[in-house]
Coordinates of C-alpha atoms in Angstrom, one line a residue:
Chain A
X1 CA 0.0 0.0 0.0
X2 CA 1.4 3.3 -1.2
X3 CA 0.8 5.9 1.4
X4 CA -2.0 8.2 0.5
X5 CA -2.3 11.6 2.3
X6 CA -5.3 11.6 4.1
X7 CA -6.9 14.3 2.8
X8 CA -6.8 13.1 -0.9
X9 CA -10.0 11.4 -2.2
X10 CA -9.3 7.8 -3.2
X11 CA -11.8 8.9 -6.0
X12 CA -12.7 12.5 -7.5
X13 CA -15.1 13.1 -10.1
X14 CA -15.9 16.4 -11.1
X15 CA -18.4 17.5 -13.6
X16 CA -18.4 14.0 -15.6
X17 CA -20.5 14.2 -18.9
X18 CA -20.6 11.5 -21.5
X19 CA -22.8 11.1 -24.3
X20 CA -23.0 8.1 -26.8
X21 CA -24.0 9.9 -30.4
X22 CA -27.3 12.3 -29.2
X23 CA -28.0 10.5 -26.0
X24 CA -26.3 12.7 -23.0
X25 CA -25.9 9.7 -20.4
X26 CA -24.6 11.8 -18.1
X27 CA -25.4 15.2 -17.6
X28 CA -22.3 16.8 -15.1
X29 CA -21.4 14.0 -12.1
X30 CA -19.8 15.1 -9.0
X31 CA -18.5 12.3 -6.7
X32 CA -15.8 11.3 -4.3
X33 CA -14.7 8.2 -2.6
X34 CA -12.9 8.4 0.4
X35 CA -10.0 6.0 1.4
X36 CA -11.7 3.3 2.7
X37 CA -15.0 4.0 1.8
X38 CA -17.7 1.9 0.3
X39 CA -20.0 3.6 -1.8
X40 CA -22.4 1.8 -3.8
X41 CA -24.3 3.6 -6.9
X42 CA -28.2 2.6 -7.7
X43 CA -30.7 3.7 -9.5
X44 CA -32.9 2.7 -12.7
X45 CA -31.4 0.5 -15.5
X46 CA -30.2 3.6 -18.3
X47 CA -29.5 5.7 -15.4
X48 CA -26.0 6.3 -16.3
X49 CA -25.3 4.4 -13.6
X50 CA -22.7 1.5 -15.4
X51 CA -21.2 4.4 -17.7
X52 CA -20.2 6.5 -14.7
X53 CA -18.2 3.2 -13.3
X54 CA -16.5 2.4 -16.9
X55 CA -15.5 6.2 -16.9
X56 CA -13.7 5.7 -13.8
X57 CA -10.7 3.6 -15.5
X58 CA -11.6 5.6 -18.9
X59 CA -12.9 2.0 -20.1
X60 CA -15.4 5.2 -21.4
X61 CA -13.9 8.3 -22.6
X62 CA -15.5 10.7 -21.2
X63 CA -16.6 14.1 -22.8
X64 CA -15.8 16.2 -20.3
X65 CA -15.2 16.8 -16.5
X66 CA -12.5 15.4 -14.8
X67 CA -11.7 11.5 -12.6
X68 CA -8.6 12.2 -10.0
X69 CA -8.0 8.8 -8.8
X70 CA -5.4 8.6 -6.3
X71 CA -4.1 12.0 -6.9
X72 CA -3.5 11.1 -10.9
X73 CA -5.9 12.8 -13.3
X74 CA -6.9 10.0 -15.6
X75 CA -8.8 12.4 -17.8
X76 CA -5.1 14.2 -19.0
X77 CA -4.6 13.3 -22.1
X78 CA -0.9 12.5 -21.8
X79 CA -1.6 10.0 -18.3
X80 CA -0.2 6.5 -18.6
X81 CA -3.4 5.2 -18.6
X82 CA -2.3 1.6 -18.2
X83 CA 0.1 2.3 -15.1
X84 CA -3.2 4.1 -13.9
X85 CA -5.3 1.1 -14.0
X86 CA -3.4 -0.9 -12.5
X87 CA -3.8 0.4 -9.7
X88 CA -7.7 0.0 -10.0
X89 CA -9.5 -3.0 -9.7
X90 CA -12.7 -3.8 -11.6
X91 CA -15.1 -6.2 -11.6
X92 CA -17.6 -6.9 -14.4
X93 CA -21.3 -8.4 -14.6
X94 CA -20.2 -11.1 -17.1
X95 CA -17.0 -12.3 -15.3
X96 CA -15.0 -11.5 -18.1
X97 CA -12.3 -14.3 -17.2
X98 CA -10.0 -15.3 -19.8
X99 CA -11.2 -19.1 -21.1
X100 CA -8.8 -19.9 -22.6
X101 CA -6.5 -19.6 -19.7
X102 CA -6.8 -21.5 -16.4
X103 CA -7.8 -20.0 -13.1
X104 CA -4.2 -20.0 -11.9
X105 CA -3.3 -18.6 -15.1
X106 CA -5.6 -15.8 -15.3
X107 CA -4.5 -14.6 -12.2
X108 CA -1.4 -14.4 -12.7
X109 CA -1.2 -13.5 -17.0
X110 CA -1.4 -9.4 -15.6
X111 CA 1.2 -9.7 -13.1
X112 CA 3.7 -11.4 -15.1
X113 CA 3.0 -9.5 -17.9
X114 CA 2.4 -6.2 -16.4
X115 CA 3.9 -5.8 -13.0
X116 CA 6.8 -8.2 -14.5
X117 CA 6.3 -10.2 -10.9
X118 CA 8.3 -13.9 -11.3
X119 CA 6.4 -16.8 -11.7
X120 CA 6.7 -17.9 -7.9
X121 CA 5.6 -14.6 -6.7
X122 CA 2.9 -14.6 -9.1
X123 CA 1.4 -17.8 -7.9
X124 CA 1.8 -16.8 -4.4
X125 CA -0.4 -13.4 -4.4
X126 CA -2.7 -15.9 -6.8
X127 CA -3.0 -18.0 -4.4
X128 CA -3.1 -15.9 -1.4
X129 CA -6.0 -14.2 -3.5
X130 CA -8.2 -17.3 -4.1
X131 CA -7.6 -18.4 -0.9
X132 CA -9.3 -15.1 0.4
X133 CA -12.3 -15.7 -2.2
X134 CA -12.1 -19.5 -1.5
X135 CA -12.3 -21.2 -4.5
X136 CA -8.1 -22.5 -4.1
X137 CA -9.0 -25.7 -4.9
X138 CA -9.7 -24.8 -8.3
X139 CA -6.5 -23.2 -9.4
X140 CA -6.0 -25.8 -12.4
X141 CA -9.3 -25.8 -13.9
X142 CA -10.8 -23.5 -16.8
X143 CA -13.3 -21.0 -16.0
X144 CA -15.8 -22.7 -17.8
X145 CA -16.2 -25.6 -15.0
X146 CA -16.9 -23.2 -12.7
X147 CA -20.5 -21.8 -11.8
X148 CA -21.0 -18.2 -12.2
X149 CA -20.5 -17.4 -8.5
X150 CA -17.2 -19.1 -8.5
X151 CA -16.0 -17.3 -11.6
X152 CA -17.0 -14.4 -10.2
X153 CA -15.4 -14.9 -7.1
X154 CA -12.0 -15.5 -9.3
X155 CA -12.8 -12.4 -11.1
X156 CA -12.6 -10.6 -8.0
X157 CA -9.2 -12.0 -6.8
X158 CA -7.9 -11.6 -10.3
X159 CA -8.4 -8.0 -9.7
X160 CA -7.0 -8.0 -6.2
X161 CA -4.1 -9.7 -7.4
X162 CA -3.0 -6.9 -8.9
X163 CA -2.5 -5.2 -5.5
X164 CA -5.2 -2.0 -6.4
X165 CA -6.0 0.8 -4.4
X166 CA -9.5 1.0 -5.6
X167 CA -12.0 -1.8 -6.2
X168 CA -14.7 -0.7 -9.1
X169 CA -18.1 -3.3 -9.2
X170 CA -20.2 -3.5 -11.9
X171 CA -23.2 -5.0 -10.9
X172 CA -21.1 -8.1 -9.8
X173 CA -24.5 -9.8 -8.9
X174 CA -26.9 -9.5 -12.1
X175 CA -25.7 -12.4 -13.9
X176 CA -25.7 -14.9 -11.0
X177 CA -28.3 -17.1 -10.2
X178 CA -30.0 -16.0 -7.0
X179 CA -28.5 -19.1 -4.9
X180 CA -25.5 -17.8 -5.7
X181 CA -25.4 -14.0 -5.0
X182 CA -24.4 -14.5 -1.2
X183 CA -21.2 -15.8 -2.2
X184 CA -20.1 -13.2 -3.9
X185 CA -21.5 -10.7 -1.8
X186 CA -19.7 -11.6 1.3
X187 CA -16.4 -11.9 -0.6
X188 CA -17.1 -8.1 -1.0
X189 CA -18.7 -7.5 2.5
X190 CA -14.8 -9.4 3.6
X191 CA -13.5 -6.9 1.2
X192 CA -14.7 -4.0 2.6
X193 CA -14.7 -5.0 6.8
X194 CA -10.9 -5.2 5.3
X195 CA -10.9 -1.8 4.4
X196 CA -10.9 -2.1 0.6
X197 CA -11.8 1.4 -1.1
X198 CA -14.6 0.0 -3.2
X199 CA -16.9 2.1 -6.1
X200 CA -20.4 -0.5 -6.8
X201 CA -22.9 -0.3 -9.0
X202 CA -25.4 -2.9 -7.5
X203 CA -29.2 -3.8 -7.4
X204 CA -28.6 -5.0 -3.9
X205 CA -30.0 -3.4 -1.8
X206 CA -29.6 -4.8 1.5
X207 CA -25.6 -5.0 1.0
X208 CA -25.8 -1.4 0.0
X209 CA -27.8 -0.8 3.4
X210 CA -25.3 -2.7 5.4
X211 CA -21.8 -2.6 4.0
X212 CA -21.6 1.1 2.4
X213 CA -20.6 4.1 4.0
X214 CA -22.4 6.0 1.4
X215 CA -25.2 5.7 -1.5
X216 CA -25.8 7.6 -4.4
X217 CA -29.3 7.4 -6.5
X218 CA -28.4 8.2 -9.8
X219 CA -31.7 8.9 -12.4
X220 CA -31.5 10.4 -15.6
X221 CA -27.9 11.0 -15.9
X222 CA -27.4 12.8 -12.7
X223 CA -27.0 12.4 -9.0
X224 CA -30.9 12.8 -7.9
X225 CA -29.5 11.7 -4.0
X226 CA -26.6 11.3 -1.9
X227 CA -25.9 10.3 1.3
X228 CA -25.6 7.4 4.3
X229 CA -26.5 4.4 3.3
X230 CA -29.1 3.9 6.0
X231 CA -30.4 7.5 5.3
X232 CA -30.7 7.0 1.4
X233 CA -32.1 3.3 1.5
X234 CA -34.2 3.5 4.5
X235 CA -35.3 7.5 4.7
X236 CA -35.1 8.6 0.9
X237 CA -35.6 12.5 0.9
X238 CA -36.7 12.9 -3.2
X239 CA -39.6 11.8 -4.6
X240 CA -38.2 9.8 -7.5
X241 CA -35.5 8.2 -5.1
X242 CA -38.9 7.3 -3.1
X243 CA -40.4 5.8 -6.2
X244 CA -37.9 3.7 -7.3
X245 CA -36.7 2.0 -3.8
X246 CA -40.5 1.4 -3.0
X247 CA -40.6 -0.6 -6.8
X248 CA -37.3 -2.4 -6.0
X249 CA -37.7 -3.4 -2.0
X250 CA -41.8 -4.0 -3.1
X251 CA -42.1 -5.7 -6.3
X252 CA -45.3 -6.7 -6.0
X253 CA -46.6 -3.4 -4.4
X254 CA -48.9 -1.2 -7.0
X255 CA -49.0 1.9 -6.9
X256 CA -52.5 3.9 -6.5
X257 CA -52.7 5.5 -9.7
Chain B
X1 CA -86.2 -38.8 -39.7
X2 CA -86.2 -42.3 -38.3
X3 CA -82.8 -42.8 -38.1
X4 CA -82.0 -42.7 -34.6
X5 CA -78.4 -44.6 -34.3
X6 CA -75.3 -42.4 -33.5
X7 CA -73.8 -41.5 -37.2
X8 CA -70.4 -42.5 -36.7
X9 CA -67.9 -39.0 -37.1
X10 CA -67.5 -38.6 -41.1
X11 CA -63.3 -39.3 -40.9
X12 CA -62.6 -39.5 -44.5
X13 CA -60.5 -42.7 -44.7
X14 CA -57.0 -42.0 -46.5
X15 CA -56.5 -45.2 -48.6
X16 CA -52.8 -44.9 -47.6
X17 CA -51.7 -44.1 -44.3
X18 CA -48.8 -41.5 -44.0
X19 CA -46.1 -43.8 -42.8
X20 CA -47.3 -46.5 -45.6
X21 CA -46.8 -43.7 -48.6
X22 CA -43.6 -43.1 -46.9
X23 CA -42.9 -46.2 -47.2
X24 CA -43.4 -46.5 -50.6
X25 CA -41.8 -43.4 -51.3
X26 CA -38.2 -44.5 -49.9
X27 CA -38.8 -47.8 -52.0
X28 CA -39.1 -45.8 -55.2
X29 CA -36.1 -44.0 -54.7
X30 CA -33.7 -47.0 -54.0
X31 CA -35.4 -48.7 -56.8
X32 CA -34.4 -45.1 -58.9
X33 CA -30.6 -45.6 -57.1
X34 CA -30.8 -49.3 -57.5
X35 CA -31.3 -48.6 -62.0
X36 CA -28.2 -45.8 -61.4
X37 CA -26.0 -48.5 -60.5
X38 CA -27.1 -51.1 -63.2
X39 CA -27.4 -49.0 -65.9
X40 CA -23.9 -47.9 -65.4
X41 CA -22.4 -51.5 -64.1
X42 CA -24.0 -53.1 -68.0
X43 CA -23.4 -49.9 -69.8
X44 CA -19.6 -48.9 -68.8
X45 CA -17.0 -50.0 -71.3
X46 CA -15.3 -51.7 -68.0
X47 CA -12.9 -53.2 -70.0
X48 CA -11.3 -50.3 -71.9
X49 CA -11.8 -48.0 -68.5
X50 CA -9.8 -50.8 -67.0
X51 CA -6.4 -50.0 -69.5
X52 CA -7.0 -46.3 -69.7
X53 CA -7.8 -45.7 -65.9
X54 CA -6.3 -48.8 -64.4
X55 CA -3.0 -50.4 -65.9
X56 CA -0.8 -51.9 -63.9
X57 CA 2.0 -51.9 -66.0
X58 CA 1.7 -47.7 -66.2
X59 CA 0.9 -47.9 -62.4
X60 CA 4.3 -49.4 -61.9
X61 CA 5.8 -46.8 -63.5
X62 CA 4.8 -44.1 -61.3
X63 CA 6.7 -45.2 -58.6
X64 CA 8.3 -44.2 -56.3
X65 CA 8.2 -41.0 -57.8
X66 CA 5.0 -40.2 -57.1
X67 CA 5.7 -40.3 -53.6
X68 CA 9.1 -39.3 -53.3
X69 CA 8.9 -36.7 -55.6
X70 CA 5.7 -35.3 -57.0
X71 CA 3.7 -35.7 -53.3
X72 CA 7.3 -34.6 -51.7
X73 CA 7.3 -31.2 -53.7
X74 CA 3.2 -30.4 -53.5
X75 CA 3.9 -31.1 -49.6
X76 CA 6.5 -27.8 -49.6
X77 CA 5.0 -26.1 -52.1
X78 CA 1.5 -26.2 -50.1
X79 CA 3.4 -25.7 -46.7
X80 CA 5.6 -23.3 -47.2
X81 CA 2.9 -21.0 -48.7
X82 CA 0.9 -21.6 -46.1
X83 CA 3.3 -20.8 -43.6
X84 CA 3.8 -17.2 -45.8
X85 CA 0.3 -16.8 -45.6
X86 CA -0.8 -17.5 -41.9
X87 CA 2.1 -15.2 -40.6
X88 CA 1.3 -12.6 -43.8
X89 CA -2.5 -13.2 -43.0
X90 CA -2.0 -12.1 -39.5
X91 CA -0.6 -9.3 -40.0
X92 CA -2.9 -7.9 -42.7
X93 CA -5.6 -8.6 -40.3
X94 CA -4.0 -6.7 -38.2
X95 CA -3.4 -4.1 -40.0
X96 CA -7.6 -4.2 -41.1
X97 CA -8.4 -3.4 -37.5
X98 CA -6.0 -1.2 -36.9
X99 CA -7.0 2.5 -35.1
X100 CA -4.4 4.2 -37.9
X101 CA -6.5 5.2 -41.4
X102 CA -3.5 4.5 -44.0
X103 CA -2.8 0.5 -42.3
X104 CA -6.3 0.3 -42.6
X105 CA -6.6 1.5 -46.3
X106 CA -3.4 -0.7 -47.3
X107 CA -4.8 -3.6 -45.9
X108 CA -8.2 -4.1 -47.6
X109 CA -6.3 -3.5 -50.7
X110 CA -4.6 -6.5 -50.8
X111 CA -7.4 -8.2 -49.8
X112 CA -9.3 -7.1 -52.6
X113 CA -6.7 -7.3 -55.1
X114 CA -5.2 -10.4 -54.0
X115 CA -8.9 -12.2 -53.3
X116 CA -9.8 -11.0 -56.6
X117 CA -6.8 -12.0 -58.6
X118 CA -7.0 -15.8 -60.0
X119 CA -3.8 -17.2 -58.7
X120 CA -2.7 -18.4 -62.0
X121 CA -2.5 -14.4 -62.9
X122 CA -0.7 -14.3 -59.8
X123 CA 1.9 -17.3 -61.2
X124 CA 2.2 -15.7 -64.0
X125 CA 3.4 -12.5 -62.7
X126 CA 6.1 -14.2 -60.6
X127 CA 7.1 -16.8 -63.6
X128 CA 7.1 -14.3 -66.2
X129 CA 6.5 -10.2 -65.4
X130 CA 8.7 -10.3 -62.6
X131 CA 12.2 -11.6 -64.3
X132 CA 11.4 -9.5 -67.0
X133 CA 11.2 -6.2 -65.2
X134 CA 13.9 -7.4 -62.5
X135 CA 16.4 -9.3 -64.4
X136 CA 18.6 -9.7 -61.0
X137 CA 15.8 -10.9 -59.0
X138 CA 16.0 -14.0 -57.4
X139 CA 13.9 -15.4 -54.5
X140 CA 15.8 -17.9 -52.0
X141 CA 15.2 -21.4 -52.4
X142 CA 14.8 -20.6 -55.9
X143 CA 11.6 -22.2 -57.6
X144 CA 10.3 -23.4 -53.9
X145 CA 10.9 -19.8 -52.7
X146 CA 9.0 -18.1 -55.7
X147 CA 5.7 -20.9 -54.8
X148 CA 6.0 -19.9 -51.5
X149 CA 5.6 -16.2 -52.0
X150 CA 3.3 -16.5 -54.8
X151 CA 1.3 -18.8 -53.6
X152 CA 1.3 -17.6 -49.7
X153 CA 0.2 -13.9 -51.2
X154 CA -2.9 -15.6 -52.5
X155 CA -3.5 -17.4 -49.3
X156 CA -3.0 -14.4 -47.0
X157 CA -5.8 -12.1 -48.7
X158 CA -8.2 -15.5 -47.6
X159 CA -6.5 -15.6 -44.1
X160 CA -6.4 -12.2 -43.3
X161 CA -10.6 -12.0 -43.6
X162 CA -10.6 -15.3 -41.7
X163 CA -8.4 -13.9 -38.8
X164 CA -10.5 -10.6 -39.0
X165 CA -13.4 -12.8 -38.7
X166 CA -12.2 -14.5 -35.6
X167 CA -10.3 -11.5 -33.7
X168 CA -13.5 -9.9 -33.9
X169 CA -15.8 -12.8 -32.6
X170 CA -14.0 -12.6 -29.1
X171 CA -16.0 -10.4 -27.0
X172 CA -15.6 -6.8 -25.9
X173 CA -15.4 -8.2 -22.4
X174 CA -12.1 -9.6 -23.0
X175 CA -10.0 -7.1 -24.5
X176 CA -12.2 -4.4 -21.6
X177 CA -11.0 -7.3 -18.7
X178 CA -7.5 -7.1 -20.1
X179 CA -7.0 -3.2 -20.4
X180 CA -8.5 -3.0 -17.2
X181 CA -5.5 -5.0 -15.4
X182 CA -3.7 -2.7 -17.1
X183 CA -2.0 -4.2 -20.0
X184 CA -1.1 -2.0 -23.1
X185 CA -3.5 -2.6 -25.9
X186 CA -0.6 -5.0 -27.9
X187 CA -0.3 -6.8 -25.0
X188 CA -3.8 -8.0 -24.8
X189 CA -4.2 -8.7 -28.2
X190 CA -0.9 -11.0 -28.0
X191 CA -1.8 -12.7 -24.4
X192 CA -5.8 -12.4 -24.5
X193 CA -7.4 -11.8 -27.7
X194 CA -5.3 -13.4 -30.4
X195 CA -5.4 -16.9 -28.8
X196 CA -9.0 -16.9 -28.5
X197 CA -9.4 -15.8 -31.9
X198 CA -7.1 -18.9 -33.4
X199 CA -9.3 -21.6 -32.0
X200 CA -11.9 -19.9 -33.8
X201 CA -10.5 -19.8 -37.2
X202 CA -8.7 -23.3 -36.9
X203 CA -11.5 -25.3 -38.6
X204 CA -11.8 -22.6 -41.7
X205 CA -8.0 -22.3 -41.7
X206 CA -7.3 -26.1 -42.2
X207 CA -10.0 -25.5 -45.4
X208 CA -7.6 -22.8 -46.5
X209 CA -4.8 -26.1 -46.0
X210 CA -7.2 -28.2 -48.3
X211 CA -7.5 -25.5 -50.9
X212 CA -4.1 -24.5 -50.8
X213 CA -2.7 -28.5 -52.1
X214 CA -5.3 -27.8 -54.9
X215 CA -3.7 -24.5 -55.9
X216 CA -0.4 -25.8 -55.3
X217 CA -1.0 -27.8 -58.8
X218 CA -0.7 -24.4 -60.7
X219 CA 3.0 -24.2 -60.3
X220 CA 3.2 -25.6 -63.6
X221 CA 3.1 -22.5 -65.3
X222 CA 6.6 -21.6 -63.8
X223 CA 7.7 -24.4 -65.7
X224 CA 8.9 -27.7 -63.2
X225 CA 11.9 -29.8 -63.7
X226 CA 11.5 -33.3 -62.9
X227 CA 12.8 -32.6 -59.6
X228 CA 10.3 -30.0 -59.2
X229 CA 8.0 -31.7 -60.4
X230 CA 4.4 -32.0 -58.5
X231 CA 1.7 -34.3 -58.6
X232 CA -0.7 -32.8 -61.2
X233 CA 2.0 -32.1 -63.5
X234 CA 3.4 -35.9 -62.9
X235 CA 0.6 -37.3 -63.5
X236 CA 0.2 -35.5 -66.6
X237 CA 3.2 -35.7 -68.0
X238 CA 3.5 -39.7 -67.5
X239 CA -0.6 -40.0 -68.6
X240 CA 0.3 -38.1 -72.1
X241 CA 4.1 -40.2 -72.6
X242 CA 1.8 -43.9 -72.4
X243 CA -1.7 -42.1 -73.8
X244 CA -3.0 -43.5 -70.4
X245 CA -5.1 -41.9 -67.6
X246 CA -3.7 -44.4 -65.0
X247 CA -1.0 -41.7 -63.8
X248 CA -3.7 -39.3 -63.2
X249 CA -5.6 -41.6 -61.2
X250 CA -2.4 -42.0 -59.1
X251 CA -2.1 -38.5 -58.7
X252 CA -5.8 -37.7 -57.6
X253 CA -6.0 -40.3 -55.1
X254 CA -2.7 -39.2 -53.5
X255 CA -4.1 -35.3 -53.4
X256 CA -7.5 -37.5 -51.5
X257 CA -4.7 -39.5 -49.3
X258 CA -4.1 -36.0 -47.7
X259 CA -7.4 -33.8 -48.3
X260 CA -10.1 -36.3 -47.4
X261 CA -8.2 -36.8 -43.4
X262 CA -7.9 -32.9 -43.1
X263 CA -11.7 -32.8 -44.1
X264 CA -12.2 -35.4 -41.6
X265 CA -9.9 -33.4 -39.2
X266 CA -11.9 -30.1 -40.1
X267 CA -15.7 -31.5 -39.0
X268 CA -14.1 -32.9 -35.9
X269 CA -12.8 -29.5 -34.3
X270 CA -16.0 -27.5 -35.7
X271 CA -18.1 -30.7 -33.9
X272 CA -15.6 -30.0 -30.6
X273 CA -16.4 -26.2 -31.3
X274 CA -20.2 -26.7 -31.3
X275 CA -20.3 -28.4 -27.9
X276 CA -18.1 -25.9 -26.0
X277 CA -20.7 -23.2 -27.1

C-alpha cells in the first residue's frame, strides 16, 4: 500500500458528462470516494449508472469533467493510462475471465506481464487471492467448470491480485443465479470489513444498506440523492428516489394510480 | 327422420396411411438408385476404362516417384505458402483493424486485389513479369521460394478475412477485462485476444490447408523440372508419354490421401467447437 495523504479522495469526479452519439448519459457527475470507503451507486437500469463506473478507469472516454483517482488525473490526455489502472480494480457483470487460460493462469497472466512479478511470486499473491475468495481448490481448472458465483469470485481475486488501491463493481451480482449471490457478496462484505476502497454499482440493496458508508441514487444522468447508506435506502428524501426504492424493495406493491 | 343410431364421425379414410406412402416413397427411390448402378455397371465400357484408368503396368511406373517426388514437392509447395500466408494473413488482419486510417486503407487492398486476382494471374506474374522487369531478382530457395511467395500472397488475402473474422468474434469483455488489469492494448491482443481468436479460425483455416494443395498444382506454369515436379504435372506428363489416364488416377488419389483426413480433421474441431458453445 502506497501511502496516500489523508486528505486526498481515493476517487474524485468532477463534472463527468458523457454522451453516446445524441443520448447525454450523463449530464455533469460530482462524486468522491474516500480512502476506505464503500459507496455503492443505484438507480434505474439507463440511469447512467454502469457508464459513470466504466468512466472511472476511462474504459469510457468521457466528454468532459475530470476522474482524480489517487491524486493522478486519468482524464489528462498525456496520463499513462495503463500504469493508472493498474492500480484500479474492476469487476464486471459477465465475469470476463479469460477461457482460454486456467484459473491460476488468469490470475497471474497481468502480473507477469504487467507488474513483471516472477512466476513464484505470481502464484503466491494468486494463491493468497483465491484463498481469500475461497475457490483454491480450483486453481488448475478452466473458468468454464466453474459456476457463475465461482467465476466471479476468481474475477474478483484476479483484480485483487493486482495489488489495487481502488475496487470498481459493476453490478457483480446481475448475472448470478440467485442461490449464488451471497457468495459473492460476502467476498465483498470481507473486502470492505478489510478496508478495501470500493466504487459499486449494484441492485442489492440490503448490501448497500449494510456494508456502504455512502449511496448515491443516480436517475437520468445525474445524481438525484446522496448520502448514508441507511439515510438514502431506509429514509429517501426525493420523490423519484422514493419511487424507485419502494418498486425495488416492493415488487409486487402497486401503486394507487 | 327415423334414423336414430349415433352416425359415426365422417373421418374420410385415407387409402394410404402416412407412414405406408412413406414407405413407398423410400422404395421408389432406391429402386431409382438401384437402376443408377445397373445402368452404369451393364453400360460402362469396363474393360477399356480398365487399360486407360487402371494399368498396372503404367501404375508401376509411377513409382516411387510419385511419392518421393511429385507428393514430396506439392507437400512444400502447399506448406511453405501456407506458412507465408498464416504469418502474412495475421498481419494484414491486423493491420484491417488497426485504429491508424492508411494500415487500414493498405490492408483491404490486398485483400481485394489479392482475393480478386485468379492465382494463375498471380503465377504468372512471378514466372514471367517479374524476371522481366527485374532481371537480377532471385527469391531464395529458388523455384520453392517463388511458390512460396506467390502462392502464400494468394492465401493471406483469404486468411487475413478469416483472422478478422475470428479476432472480432472474441467479446468486448475480453479485450475491456485485459486493459482494465492494465495491460497495453498490444499486449492484450498477443496474451488475451489473439489466442482466442485462433481456436476460432482453426476449422476454416485447415479448409484454406485443403485449398491450398489444390492451388499448389498451378505451379506448372513456372515451368517444373523433374525434380520439381508436383503431382498434377506428374501425373500429366507420365498420362500423355503412355496415352494412359492411369497416372492421373495415381495422382488424384494421392491429393485424397491428404485432403479427405484434413476434411475429416476439419468436422471434428468445428463438432468440438459446437459443444463448447
Amino acid at each position: 500500500m502506497s501511502t496516500v495523504s489523508p486528505a486526498a479522495p481515493a476517487v474524485e469526479i468532477v463534472g463527468l458528462r458523457k454522451s453516446f452519439g445524441d443520448l447525454l448519459v450523463l449530464k455533469g457527475i460530482d462524486a468522491t470516494v474516500e480512502p476506505g470507503e464503500v459507496v455503492c451507486v443505484i438507480g434505474p437500469s439507463g440511469s447512467g449508472k454502469s457508464t459513470l463506473l466504466r468512466c472511472v478507469n476511462l474504459l469510457e472516454q468521457p466528454d468532459d469533467g475530470k476522474v482524480i483517482v489517487n491524486g493522478v488525473e486519468l482524464t489528462d490526455p498525456d496520463v499513462d493510462i495503463d500504469a493508472a489502472r493498474r492500480r484500479v480494480g474492476m469487476v464486471f457483470q459477465q465475469f470476463n475471465l479469460f477461457p482460454h487460460l486456467t484459473v491460476l493462469d488468469n490470475l497471474t497472466i497481468a502480473q507477469r506481464k504487467v507488474l513483471r512479478r516472477g512466476k513464484a511470486e505470481a502464484d503466491a499473491v494468486a494463491f493468497e487471492n483465491l484463498e481469500k475468495v475461497g475457490v483454491a481448490d480450483k486453481a488448475r481448472v478452466f473458468p468454464a467448470k466453474l459456476s457463475g458465483g465461482q467465476q466471479q469470485r476468481v474475477a474478483i481475486a484476479r483484480a485483487l491480485s493486482m495489488n489495487p488501491q481502488v475496487m470498481l463493481f459493476d453490478e457483480p451480482t446481475s448475472a448470478l443465479d440467485p442461490e449464488l449471490v451471497g457468495d459473492v457478496l460476502g467476498v465483498m462484505r470481507k473486502l470492505a470489513d478489510e478496508g478495501m476502497t470500493m466504487l459499486v454499482v449494484t441492485h442489492e440493496m440490503q448490501f448497500a444498506r449494510e456494508v456502504a458508508d455512502k449511496v448515491l441514487f443516480m436517475d437520468g444522468g445525474v445524481v438525484v440523492e446522496e448520502g448514508p447508506a441507511a439515510q438514502v435506502i431506509s429514509d429517501p428524501r426525493h420523490e423519484r428516489t422514493k419511487t424507485f426504492l419502494r418498486r425495488v424493495l416492493d415488487p409486487t406493491h402497486q401503486d394507487p394510480t | 327422420m327415423a334414423d336414430t343410431t349415433p352416425r359415426a364421425e365422417a373421418v374420410p379414410r385415407a387409402r394410404l396411411s402416412p407412414r405406408k406412402r412413406q414407405r413407398i416413397s423410400r422404395g421408389i427411390q432406391y429402386a431409382v438408385f438401384a437402376a443408377a448402378v445397373a445402368a452404369v455397371g451393364f453400360g460402362a465400357d469396363w474393360a477399356s476404362l480398365a487399360e486407360y484408368f487402371a494399368d498396372l503396368d503404367v501404375a508401376k511406373e509411377a513409382f516411387p516417384e510419385l511419392i518421393t517426388v511429385a507428393l514430396k514437392n506439392t507437400v512444400i509447395y502447399t506448406l511453405s505458402a501456407y506458412v507465408v500466408g498464416f504469418v502474412l494473413g495475421l498481419v494484414v488482419a491486423l493491420m484491417r483493424l488497426s485504429s491508424v486510417a492508411v494500415y487500414r486503407g493498405v490492408a483491404l487492398v490486398y485483400i481485394e486485389v489479392f482475393r480478386g486476382l485468379p492465382a494463375l494471374v498471380v503465377f504468372l506474374i512471378f514466372g514471367f513479369g517479374l524476371p522481366v522487369a527485374f532481371p537480377g531478382l532471385e527469391f531464395p530457395f529458388e523455384q520453392y521460394g517463388t511458390v512460396a511467395v506467390a502462392l502464400g500472397l494468394v492465401a493471406a488475402a483469404y486468411m487475413a478475412e478469416t483472422f478478422r473474422a475470428g479476432i472480432q468474434a472474441v467479446p468486448n469483455g475480453q479485450l475491456e477485462a485485459a486493459r482494465s488489469l492494465g495491460m497495453p492494448q498490444t499486449r492484450a491482443m498477443v496474451s488475451i485476444i489473439i489466442p482466442q481468436a485462433l481456436r476460432v479460425v482453426i476449422p476454416p483455416l485447415t479448409n484454406e490447408l485443403i485449398l491450398l494443395f489444390k492451388d499448389s498444382s498451378l505451379v506448372f506454369v513456372l515451368g517444373v523440372t523433374s525434380l520439381t515436379t508436383e503431382l498434377s504435372k506428374f501425373g500429366g506428363d507420365l498420362a500423355a508419354e503412355h496415352a494412359d489416364s492411369t497416372p492421373l488416377v495415381l495422382a488424384g488419389a494421392a491429393y485424397l490421401v491428404i485432403t479427405v483426413p484434413l476434411g475429416y480433421v476439419v468436422r471434428r474441431l468445428e463438432a468440438k467447437q459446437r459443444k463448447a458453445r
